[in-house]
Structure formats: C-alpha cells, structure tokens
XYZ file of C-alpha atoms in Angstrom:
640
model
C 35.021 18.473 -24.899
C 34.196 21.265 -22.484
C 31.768 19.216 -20.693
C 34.576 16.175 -20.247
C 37.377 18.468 -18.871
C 35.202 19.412 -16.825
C 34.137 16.111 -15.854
C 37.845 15.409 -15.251
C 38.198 18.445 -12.991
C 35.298 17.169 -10.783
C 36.644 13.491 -10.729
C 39.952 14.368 -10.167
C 39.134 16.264 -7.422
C 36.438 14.521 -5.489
C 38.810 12.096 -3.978
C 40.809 15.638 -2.503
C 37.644 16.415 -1.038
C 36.203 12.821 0.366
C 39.738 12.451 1.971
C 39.254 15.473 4.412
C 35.768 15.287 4.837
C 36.442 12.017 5.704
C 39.510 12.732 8.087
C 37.649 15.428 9.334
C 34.919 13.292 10.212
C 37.286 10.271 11.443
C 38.981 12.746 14.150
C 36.140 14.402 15.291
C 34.558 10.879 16.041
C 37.244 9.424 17.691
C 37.883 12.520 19.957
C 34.125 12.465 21.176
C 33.907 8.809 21.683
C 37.331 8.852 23.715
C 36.323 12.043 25.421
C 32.887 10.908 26.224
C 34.933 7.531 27.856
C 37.006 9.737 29.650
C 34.324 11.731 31.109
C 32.117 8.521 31.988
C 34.683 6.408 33.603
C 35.772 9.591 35.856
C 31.834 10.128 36.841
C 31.624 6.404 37.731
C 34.013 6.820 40.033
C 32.166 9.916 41.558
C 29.213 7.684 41.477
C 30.603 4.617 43.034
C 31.769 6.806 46.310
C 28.548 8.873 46.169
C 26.534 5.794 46.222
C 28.077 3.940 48.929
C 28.105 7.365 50.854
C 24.654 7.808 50.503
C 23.513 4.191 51.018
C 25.908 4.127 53.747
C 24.054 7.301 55.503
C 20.318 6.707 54.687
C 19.791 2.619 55.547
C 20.750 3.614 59.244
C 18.453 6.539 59.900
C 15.320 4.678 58.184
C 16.293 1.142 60.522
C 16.851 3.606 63.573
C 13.550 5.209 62.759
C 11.511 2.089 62.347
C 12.985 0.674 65.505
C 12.286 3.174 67.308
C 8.712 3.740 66.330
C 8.290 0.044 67.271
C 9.561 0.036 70.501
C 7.052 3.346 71.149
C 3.834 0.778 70.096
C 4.226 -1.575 72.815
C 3.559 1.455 75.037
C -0.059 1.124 76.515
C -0.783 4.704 76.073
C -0.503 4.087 72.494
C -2.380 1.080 72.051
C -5.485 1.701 74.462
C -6.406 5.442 72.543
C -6.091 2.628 69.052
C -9.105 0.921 70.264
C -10.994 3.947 71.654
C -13.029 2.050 73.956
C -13.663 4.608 76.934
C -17.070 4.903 78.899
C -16.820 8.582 79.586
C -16.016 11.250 77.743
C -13.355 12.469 80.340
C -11.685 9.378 80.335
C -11.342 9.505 76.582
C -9.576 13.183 77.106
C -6.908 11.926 79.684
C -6.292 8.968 77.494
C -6.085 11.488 74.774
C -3.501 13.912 76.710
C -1.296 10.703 77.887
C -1.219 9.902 74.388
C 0.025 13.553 73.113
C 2.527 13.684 75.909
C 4.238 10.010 75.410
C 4.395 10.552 71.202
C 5.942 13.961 71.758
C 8.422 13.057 74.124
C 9.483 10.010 72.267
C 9.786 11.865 68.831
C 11.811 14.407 70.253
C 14.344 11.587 70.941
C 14.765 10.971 67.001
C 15.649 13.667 64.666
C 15.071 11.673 61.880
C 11.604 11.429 62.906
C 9.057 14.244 62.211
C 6.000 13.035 63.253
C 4.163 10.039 64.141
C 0.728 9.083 63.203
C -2.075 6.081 63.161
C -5.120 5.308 60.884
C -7.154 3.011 61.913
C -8.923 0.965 59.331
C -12.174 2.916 59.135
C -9.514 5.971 57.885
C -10.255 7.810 61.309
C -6.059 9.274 62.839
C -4.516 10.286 65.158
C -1.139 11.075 66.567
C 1.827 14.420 66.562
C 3.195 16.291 64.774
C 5.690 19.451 65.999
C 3.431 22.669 65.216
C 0.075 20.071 66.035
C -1.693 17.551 67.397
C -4.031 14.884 65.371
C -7.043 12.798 66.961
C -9.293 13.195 64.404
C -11.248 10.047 65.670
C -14.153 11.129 62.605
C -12.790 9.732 59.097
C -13.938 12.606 57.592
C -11.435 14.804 59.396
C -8.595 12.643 57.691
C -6.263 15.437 56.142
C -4.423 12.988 53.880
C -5.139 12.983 49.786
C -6.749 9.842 49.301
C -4.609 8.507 46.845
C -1.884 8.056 49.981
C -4.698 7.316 52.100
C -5.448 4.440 49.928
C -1.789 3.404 49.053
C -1.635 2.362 53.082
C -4.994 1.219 53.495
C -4.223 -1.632 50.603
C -0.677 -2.541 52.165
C 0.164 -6.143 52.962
C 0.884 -7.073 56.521
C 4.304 -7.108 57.073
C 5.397 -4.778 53.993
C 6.144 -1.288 54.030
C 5.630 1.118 51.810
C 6.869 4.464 50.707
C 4.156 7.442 49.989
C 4.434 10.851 49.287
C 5.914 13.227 49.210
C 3.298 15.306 50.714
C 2.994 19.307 51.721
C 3.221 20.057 55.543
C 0.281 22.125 54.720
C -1.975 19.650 53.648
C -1.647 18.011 56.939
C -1.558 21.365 58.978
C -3.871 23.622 56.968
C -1.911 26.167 57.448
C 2.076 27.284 55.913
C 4.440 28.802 57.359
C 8.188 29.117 57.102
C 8.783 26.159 59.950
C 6.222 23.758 57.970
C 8.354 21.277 55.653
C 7.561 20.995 52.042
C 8.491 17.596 51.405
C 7.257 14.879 53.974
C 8.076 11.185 53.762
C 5.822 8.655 54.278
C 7.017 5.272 55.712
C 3.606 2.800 56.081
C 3.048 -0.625 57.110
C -0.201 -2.515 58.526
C 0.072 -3.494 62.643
C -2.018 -6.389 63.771
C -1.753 -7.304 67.518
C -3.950 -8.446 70.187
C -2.984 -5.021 72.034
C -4.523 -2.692 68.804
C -6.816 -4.867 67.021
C -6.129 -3.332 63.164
C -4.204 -0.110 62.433
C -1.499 1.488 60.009
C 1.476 2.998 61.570
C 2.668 6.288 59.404
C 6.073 7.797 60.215
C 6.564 10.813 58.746
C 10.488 12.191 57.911
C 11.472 15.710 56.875
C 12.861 15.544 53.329
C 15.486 18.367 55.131
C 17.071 15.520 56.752
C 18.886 14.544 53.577
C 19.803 17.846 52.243
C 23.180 18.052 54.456
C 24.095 14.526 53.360
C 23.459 15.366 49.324
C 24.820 19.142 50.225
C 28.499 17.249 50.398
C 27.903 15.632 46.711
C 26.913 18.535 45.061
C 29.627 19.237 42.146
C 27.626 22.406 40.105
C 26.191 19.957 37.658
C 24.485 16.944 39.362
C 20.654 16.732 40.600
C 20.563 13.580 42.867
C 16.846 12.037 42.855
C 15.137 9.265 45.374
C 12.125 7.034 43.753
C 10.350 4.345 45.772
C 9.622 1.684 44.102
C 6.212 2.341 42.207
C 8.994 5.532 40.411
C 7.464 8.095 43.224
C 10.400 10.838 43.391
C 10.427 11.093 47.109
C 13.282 13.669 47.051
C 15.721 15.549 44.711
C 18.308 18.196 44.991
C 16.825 20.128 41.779
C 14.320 22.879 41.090
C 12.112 21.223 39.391
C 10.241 17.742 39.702
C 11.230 15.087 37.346
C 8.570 14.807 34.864
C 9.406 11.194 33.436
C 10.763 9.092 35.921
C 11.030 6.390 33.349
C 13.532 7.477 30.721
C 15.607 8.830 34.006
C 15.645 5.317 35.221
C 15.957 3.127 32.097
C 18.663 5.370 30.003
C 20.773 5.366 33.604
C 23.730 3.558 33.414
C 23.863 3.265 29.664
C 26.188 6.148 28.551
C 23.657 7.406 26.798
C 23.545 11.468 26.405
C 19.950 12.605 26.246
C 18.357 15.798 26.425
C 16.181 15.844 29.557
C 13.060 18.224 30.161
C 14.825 21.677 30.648
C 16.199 20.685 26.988
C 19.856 20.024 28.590
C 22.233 17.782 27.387
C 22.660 14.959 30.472
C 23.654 11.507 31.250
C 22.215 9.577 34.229
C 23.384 6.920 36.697
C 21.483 4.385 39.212
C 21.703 2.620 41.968
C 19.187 0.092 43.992
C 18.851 0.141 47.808
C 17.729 -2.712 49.553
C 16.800 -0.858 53.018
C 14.909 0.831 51.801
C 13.980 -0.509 48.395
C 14.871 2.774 46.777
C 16.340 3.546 43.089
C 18.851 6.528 43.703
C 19.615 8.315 40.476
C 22.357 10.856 39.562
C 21.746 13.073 36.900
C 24.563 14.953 35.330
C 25.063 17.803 33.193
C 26.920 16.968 29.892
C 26.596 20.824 28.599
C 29.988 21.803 29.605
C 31.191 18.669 28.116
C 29.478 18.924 25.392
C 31.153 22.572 24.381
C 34.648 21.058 24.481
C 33.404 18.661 21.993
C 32.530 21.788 20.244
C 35.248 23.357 20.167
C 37.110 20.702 19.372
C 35.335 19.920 16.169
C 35.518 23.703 15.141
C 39.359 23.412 15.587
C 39.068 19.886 13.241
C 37.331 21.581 10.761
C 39.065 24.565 10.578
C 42.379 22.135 10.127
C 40.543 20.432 7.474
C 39.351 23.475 5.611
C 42.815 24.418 5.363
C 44.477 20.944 3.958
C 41.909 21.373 1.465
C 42.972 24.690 0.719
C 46.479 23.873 -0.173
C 45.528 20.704 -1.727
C 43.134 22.588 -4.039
C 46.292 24.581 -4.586
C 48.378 22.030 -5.608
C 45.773 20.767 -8.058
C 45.650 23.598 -9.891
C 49.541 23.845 -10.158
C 49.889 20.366 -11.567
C 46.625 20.595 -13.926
C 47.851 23.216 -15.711
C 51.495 21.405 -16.205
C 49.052 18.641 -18.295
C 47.606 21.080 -20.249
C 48.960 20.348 -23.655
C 47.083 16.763 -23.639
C 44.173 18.654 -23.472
C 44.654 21.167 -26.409
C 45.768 17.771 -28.322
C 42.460 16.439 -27.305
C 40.631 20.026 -28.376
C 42.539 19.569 -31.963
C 41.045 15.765 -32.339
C 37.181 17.483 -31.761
C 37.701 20.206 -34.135
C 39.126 17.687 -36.764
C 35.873 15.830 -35.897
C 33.966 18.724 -36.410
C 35.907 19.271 -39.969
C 34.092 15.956 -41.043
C 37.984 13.862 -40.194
C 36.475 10.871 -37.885
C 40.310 9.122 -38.133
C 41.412 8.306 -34.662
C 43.769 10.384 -33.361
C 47.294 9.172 -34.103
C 49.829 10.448 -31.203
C 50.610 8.943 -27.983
C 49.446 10.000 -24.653
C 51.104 10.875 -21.372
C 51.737 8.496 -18.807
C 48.808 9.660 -16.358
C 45.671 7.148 -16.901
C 42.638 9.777 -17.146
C 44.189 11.351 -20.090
C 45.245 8.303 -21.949
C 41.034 7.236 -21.154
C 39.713 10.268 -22.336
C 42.429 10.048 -25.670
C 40.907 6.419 -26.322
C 37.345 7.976 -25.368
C 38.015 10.525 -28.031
C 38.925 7.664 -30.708
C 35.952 5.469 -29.695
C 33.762 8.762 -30.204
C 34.975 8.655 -34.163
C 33.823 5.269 -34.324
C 30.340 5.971 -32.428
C 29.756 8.693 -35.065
C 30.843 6.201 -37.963
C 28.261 3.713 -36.466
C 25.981 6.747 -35.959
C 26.538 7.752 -40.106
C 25.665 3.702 -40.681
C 22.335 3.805 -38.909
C 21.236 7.111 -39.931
C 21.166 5.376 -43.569
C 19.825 2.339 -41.990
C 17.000 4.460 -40.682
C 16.748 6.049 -43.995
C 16.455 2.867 -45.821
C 13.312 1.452 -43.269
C 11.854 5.122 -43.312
C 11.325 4.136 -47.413
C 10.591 0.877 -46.802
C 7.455 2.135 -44.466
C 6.229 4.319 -46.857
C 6.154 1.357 -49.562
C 4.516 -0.689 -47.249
C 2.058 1.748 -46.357
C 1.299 2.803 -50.274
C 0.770 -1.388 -50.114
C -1.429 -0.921 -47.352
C -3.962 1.872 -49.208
C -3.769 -0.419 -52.376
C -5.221 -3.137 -50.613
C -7.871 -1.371 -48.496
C -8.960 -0.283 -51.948
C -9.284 -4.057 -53.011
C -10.512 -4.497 -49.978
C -13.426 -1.887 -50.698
C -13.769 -3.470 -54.229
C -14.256 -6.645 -53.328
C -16.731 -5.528 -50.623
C -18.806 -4.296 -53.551
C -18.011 -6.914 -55.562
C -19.335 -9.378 -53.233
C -22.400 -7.170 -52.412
C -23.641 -6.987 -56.319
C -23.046 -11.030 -56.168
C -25.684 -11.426 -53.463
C -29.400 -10.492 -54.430
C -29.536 -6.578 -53.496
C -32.643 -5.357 -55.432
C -35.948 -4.982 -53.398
C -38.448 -5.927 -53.563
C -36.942 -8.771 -55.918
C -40.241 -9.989 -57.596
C -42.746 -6.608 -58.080
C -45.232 -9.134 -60.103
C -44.985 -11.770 -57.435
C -47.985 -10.995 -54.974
C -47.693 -14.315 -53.431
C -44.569 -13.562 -51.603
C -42.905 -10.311 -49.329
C -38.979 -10.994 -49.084
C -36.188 -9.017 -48.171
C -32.498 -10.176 -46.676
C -29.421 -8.385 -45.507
C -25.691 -9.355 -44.650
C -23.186 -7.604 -42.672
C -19.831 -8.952 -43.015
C -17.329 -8.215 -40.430
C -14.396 -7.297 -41.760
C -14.685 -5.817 -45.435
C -15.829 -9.208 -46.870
C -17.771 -11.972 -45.580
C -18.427 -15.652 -45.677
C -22.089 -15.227 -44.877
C -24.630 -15.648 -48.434
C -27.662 -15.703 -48.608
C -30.081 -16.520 -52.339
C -33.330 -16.639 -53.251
C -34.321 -17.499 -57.224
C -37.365 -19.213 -58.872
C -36.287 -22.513 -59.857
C -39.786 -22.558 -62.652
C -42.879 -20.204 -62.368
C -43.801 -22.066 -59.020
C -40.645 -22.950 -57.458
C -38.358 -20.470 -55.053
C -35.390 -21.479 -53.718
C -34.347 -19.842 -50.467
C -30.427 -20.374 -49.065
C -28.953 -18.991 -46.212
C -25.432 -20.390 -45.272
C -22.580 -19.243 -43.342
C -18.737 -20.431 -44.571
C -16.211 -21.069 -41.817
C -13.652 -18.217 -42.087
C -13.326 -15.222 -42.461
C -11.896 -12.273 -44.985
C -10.792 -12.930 -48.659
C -10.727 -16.819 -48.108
C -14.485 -17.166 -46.658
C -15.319 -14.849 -49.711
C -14.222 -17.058 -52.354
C -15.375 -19.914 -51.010
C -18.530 -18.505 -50.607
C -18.660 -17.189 -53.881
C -17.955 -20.847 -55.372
C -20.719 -22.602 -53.072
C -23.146 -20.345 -53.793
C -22.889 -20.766 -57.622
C -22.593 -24.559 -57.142
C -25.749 -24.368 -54.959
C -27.554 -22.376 -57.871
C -26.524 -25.193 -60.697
C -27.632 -28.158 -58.791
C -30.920 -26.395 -57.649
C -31.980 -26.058 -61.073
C -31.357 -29.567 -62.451
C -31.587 -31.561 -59.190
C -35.327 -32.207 -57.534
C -35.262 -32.091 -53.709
C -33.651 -30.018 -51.052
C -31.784 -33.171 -49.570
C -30.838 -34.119 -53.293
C -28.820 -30.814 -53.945
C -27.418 -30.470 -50.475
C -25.912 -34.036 -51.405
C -24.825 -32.590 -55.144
C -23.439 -29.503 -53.842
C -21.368 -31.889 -50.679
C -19.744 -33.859 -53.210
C -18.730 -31.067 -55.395
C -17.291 -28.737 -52.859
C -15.815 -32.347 -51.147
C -14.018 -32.966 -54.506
C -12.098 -29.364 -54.882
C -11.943 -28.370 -51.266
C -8.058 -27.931 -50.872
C -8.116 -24.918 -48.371
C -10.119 -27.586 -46.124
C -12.837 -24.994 -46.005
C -16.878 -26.359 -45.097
C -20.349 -24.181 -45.096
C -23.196 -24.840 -43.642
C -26.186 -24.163 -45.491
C -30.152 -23.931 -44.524
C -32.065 -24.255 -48.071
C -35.865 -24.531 -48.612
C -37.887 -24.529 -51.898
C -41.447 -22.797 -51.602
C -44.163 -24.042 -53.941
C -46.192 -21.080 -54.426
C -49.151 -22.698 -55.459
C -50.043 -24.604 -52.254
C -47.917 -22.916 -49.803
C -45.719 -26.332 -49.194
C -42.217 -25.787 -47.953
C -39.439 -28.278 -47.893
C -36.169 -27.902 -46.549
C -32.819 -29.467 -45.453
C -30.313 -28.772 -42.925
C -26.540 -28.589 -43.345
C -25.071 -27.748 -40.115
C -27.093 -24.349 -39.874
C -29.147 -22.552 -37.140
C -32.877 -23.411 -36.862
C -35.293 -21.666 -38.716
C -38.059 -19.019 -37.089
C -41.466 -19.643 -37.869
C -44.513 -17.338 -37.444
C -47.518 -18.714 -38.214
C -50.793 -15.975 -38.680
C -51.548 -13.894 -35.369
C -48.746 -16.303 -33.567
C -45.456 -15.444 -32.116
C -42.317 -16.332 -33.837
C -40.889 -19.857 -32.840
C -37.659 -21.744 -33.123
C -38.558 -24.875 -35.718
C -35.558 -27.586 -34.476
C -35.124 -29.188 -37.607
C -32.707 -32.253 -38.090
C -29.136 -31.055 -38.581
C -27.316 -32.673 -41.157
C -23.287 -32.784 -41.486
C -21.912 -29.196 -43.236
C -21.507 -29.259 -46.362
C -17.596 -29.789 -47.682
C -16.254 -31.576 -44.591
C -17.174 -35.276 -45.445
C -17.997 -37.312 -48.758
C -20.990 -39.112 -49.514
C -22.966 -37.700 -46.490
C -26.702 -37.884 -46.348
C -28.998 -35.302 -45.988
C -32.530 -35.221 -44.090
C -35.524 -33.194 -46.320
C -38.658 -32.301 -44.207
C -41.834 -30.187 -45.493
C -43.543 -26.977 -43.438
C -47.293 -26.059 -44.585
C -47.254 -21.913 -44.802
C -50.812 -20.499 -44.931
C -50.808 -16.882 -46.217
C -50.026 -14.733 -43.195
C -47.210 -17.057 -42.321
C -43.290 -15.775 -41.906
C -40.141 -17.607 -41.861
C -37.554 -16.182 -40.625
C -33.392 -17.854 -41.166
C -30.238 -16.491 -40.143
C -26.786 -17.318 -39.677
C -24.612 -17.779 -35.777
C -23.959 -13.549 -36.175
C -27.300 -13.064 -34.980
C -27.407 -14.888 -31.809
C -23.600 -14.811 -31.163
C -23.271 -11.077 -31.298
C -21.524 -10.198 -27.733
C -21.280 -7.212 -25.808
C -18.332 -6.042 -24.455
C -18.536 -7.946 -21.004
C -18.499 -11.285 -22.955
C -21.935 -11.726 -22.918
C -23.739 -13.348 -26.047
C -27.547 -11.936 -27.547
C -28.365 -15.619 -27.819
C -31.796 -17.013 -29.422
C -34.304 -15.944 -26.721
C -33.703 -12.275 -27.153
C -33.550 -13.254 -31.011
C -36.639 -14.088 -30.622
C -38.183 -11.379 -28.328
C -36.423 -9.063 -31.130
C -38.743 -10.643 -33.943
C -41.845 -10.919 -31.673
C -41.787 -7.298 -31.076
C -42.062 -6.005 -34.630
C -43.766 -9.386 -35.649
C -46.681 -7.668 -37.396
C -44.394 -5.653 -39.845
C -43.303 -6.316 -43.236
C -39.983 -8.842 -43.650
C -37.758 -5.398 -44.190
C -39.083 -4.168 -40.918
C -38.557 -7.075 -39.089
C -34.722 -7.083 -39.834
C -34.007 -3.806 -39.041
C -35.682 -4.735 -36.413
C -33.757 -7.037 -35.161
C -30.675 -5.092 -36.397
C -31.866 -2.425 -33.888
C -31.709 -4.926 -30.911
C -28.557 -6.559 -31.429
C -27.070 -2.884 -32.126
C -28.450 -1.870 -28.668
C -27.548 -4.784 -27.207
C -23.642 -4.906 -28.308
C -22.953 -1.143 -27.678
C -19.339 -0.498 -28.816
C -17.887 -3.735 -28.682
C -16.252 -4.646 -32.205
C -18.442 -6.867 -34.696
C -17.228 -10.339 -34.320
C -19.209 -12.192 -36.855
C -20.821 -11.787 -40.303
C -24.688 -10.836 -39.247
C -26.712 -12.098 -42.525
C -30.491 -12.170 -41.772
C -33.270 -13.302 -44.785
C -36.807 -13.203 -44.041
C -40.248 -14.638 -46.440
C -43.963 -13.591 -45.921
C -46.216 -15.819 -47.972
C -49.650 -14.164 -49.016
C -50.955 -16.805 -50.431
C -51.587 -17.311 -54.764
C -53.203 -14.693 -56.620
C-alpha cells in the first residue's frame, strides 16, 4: 500500500512538473528564435549597405588600375626592354633606365597602384616597385614563391587572376616599417606583336582598403576578401581564416557556429563581379548570445518558482484526501487478517482514488485466484511424483526384460565344449534396453547346426516380442522341416497368419553339416554374409535376397550351399553393424566392416567381434547408438 501511495504521489505530480519544464522550455525557445530573427534581419540591413558600399568603392579602383596599367604597355619603353633584344651592353642599360623612369612616374599617378611588374615566359622580371627596382633578366633571380609564380604562368589569355597575398619582404629581401605586409596580385597573360609573350603583374597595397572597411567596423565584425580559388586576399581580423569553406558555405544561412577562436558567430556573403570576389562578414553572436542567457536564467528562475507554489498546493489538497487513504490502509490490513471480501464503501469523487479502491478489490480476487493455483500447483506437484514413481517402475521392467531377453538368446560360451569341429561365439547390443536383433545357433541331430541371425523392424518392447515369437517359431520348424528355404517358407506363413502389429523380420539362416563341411542357407531380406576362406581375407558373399519374412503370404524362398574347409569363417550380422553413424551423419558402411574383420582375421570368432566392436566404437565416438548391433561368427575345424 506504501509502495501505491507513493506511486500516486509521483503520478499525480509528474504532470505539475512536465507543465513547467515544458513552459519553461516553450518560452525560452520562442524568445531565442524571435531574438535571433531580430538580430539577423537588423544585421542584413547592415550588410545590405555595407555591401553595396564596399562593392561600390572597390570595382572602381581595380577598373582604374587595370586601365591604367594598359594604357602604360603601349609605351615603347615598356615593350622594347620585354623583348631584350639590344646589341650592346650599354644600350641594354639606357633601355633599362628609360624603363625605371617611365614605370615610376606613371605609378606615382595611381595610388591604388603599388608596383608594377613583368615576367616573361621563361620566369625572368622586371619592373618597380617604391623602395626598388626589378630587372632580374636571369629566372633564377625571380623573388616570387613559385606557387604564384605558377598560378600566372598557367593563366588563360584574356583572364585575370587574383594571387597572393604576398609579404613585401619576399619581394624586397629586406622589412622595414614602410614595406606592406599584404600585397595583391592582379595577373593576366599579354600577347602582342609589340612584346611577343609576357604576364603583366600589378601589385596593390592591402592598406588601400583599410580606410574603406575602417568606416564598417561596429566592435564585432571581421570583413574578409577571397578570390575565387577561396584565397583570403584581405581581412580586417588578427588572425587568418583557417577554413575558408565553412565561412563561405554556412554564410547567409542564419546559422550560429563557433568559428576557430571558439566564438559564437554568424556569417554573411556577397559575390562581386569586378572583380570576381566573395566578400564575407563575419559577426560576433557572443554578446547576443549572453542576453539569451540571461534571459533563460530569468525563465527558469520563473519556472522554479510556479513549481514551488504548485508543489505547495499539492501538498495542501493531498492531505484534505487523506481519509480515502486510511480507508484503503484498513482494506490491506483486513487482507492481511486472512478477510479477501472486497471492500464495501464508496469512494470519493476524484478518479485515482476510486482506481486504486477497485485496484484494492481486484487485489482480493488476484489472491483468491492466487489460493486456487497454489492448490492447482499442489495437485500437479503429486501428480509428478506419481508419474515419476511410474517412471522408476518401468525402467525396472525395462532392466528385467533386458535380462530376460538376454537369458532367451544363447549366452553360454563356448556353447558346445565336446564339439571340436566348430569355434562359435555371437553378441547383440540392443539400443535402447531391449532389442529386435536375435541371433540362434542349435544342433538340429548330431550333424546338423542351425545358425540364425535376423533383425525385426522396430524397436523397444514391440521388436522384443516379436522377436521373441519368431525366434521360437524359427526353432519348431527347423527341427521338423528339411531345408533352409523350406522353414523360411514355414516360419513366413506362420508369422503372416498372426501378424496384427504389421510387424516383418528379416532373417539370414544356414544349417552346417559337420561331417562334410556343406553349408546351405537362405536369405530373408538380411545383409550378406562374410566369408573367409583359409589364409584369405574376409569377403562379402551376395547371396539372393528373398522377401522378409511376415510381410507377404505364400512367398518363396531361394536355398544355396557354401563348401567350408576347416580353417574357413563365416561371419553374419545385422544393418547395426554397417549403419552405425558418427555424429557428422556419416555411416561405418561394409568396406570398413570389412577392413575391421580383415585386421583381426587370424583370431578366434570371440576376437574377431570385439574386434569389430572396437572399430565401430572408435569410429562412432559419442554419438548415441542408433541401432541394435548383433554380430555371430562360426570357425569350422573340420570333423574329429
């Protein structure tokens, strides 16, 4: 009962609690996401003028630039030190010094220009710069890294291109506080009849844009200029961007990212066309980002405190309801008293008490079910233990029988001590604790033995009693009937006649005359005999196979006669043998048989089945028995 008021308690006030953490939640979201509009619509305004300011202020200084450094190539002065085809070394100064003078003059004319230079195509430049003066006419003198050097050597005619920035003092080889740290490098390829094939280079101070991005600096943007290949030409930050990508593609999204200094920012873009340059504005959401905070703190605060008085008012009205709970407490001790009536009284209004009232009488019927079942139980415990006590009583007939069925068989050896013609011995393993496997041996008159093997289909009790009746039907006939087809035929009709468990055997019998050593047999159904004939190996003897015995009236059987010569062994067996099977499925089959009997062949009959015994054993491992294994085996040694 504890446990459920307790329960109650928790449900009852779960919903209290989802309700603010969920208003909570549902304020501080919408605040953010209406805050965060706020603050993006007011920067796209600030973006929209900065862009067109910028825009505005850069495309004319670059087209002024280029013009101008076009108009200075059609000077002569220019074009005849490109082809450097002089026949004295003085000429080639004063065409070096007209050079110098012309450039200098005419870059002093453009501020936006810093320098002007010329590679010709075997990387060899020349050209001015303020602080020095470049006709490095050897290629090896060529200052420039040669990644730039071969960004403008691969340029199409007709395209520029955008390099750098570069270090004033990788062109100088020197620094100093007038040499520029950022130099831009505008590039295209000049073919004309006047040059032959060169690359004009005009370099631009990166200073030249600071007072234009000086007037749109706000305390928390960083303005950045990429060419087109994402080459950060210029920026108004400290530091470099270090992945130009995720600047450009999260620009323009309203997405708030932290960037590499780990500060919360937001970024916005904008194409150029002259030049084809992606400006990017990167703002600072931090500030932002702590009214957020502060605004959630105040939320949450607000929240904790509903919840507080809610809480409050919980515990004001749960203890107004508490006499349905000490009615409830009286119904469990009752229980407990052994009085599983339902309680009889009628509950308040509120729905969780009148459940846990009905949960209370549905508990007296649970433990009136649980009474019934517990006797149940009781009743199948006894029942088990009968059916076990029934289950010793017939493993002990079980065992019985077993010996029963062994003292039926012939078990005595050897079974003739004053027989010297003859060395016999047989064995049967049934596998469960009775078989349908027999085998017999018995003189039929002082010169006469009768030998039967035979296997009945089945197994367990059944296969035993029919066994036990076909052997003793087998015996009669063999001693009033002449021929080992002729009793087969007896014992067929017999077994045919009284066969009402549809039951059949098949049967291998022989009849040795021990005077001459001649052997006849039939065959019911029943594996082929082994045969070992003096200092041979054992072979399979295919017989003709008649019909088993029991499954069809009035069938013929087949007699045929062997000629033993002392020395010789038979050996007969039923299916066990070859059909014993390992546990991967795998049968022992008649070749290893065979090799089994060859490989003890010399021995006496009761070697050569354990023997064989020993192989199958090995063979089958731990896989469970499957068949009856019944094994009989005759040495004849002649008449004494």
């Amino acid at each position: 009962m504890k446990q459920k008021l307790q329960s109650l308690r928790i449900r009852m006030l779960l919903p209290v609690i989802t309700m603010s953490v969920f208003v909570v939640a549902m304020l501080t979201t919408l605040f953010s996401r209406a805050y965060i509009n706020m603050i993006m619509q007011q920067e796209q305004e600030v973006n929209a003028a900065g862009f067109d300011t910028i825009s505005r202020s850069i495309t004319p200084i670059i087209d002024s630039s280029i013009s101008a450094v076009k108009s200075i190539m059609t000077d002569n002065r220019v074009a005849g030190y490109t082809r450097l085809q002089y026949s004295s070394e003085e000429a080639l100064i004063h065409a070096r010094i007209d050079c110098r003078d012309y450039l200098r003059s005419e870059i002093s004319r453009n501020e936006a220009i810093y320098g002007l230079l010329f590679m010709r195509q075997d990387g060899s430049l020349f050209g001015t710069l303020p602080e020095g003066n470049f006709f490095l006419d050897d290629p090896q003198d060529n200052p420039l890294p040669e990644a730039i050097k071969a960004q403008i050597l691969n340029v199409p005619r007709g395209q520029t291109v955008w390099a750098g920035p570069v270090s004033g003092a990788v062109l100088y080889g020197f620094e100093n506080e007038k040499t520029p740290q950022n130099i831009m490098i505008a590039a295209w390829k000049s073919v004309d009849v006047l040059y032959g094939e060169c690359y004009v280079m005009i370099l631009m101070d990166g200073s030249i844009f600071e007072d234009l991005f000086a007037k749109m600096q706000d305390g928390k943007s960083t303005w950045y200029i990429f060419t087109e290949d994402q080459t950060a030409i210029y920026h108004t930050g400290q530091n470099e961007c270090q992945n130009p990508d995720r600047l450009i593609s999260q620009s323009n999204s309203g997405t708030v990212f932290n960037n590499e200094d780990g500060i919360p920012v937001c970024t916005f873009s904008m194409e150029m066309t002259a030049p084809p340059w992606e400006l990017v504005r990167e703002v600072s959401m931090e500030s932002y980002e702590q009214v957020i905070r502060r605004v959630r703190s105040a939320v949450c605060l607000t929240g904790a405190v509903v919840l507080l008085i809610a809480l409050a008012i919980y515990r004001l009205w749960l203890k107004k309801f508490m006499g349905q709970f000490n009615l409830l407490l009286k119904g469990i001790v009752r229980m407990g008293q052994g009085e599983l009536k339902p309680i009889e009284s009628a509950p308040f209004t509120i729905g969780e008490f009148e459940i846990m009232q009905q949960e209370i009488n549905r508990t007296s019927l649970a433990l009136n079910h649980q009474m019934d079942t517990i006797r149940r139980m009781e009743r199948e415990q006894m029942e088990q233990e009968n059916l076990l006590k029934e289950k010793e009583r017939l493993a002990k007939e079980l065992i019985t029988a077993r010996h029963i069925q062994s003292s039926v068989l012939p078990h005595i050896f050897p079974p003739f001590p004053d027989r010297k013609e003859i060395n016999l011995f047989a064995s049967m393993d049934p596998a469960r604790d009775v078989g349908g496997d027999f085998y017999d041996f018995f003189f039929i008159d002082e010169d006469h033995l009768c030998l039967v093997i035979a296997d009945v289909s089945g197994k367990g009790i059944p296969a035993a009693l029919f066994m036990m009746f076909a052997k003793r039907i087998i015996e009669d006939y063999a001693r009033t009937e002449h021929g080992a087809d002729r009793i087969l035929e007896k014992t067929n009709e017999s077994l045919c006649d009284n066969n009402q468990a549809e039951m059949f055997v098949t049967v291998w019998l022989g009849i040795l005359e021990i005077s001459t050593g001649r052997l006849t047999a039939a065959n019911a159904g029943h594996e082929y005999p082994a045969i070992r004939k003096k200092g041979g190996p054992f072979e399979l003897y295919k017989d003709k196979h008649g019909f088993v015995i029991g499954g069809m009236d009035g069938v013929p059987y087949t007699e045929y006669s062997l000629q033993m010569n002392p020395g010789d062994k038979i050996f007969v067996y039923t299916d066990g043998v070859p059909e014993a099977t390992a546990a991967n499925e795998e049968l022992f089959g008649t070749d290893r048989m065979i090799d089994a009997l060859n490989s003890c062949a010399e021995g006496r009959p009761e070697d050569i089945l354990h023997g064989v015994r020993r192989a199958v054993d090995a063979f089958v491992g731990d896989a469970e028995q499957f068949d009856d294994l019944t094994m009989m085996c005759l040495e004849y040694l002649g008449p004494k």
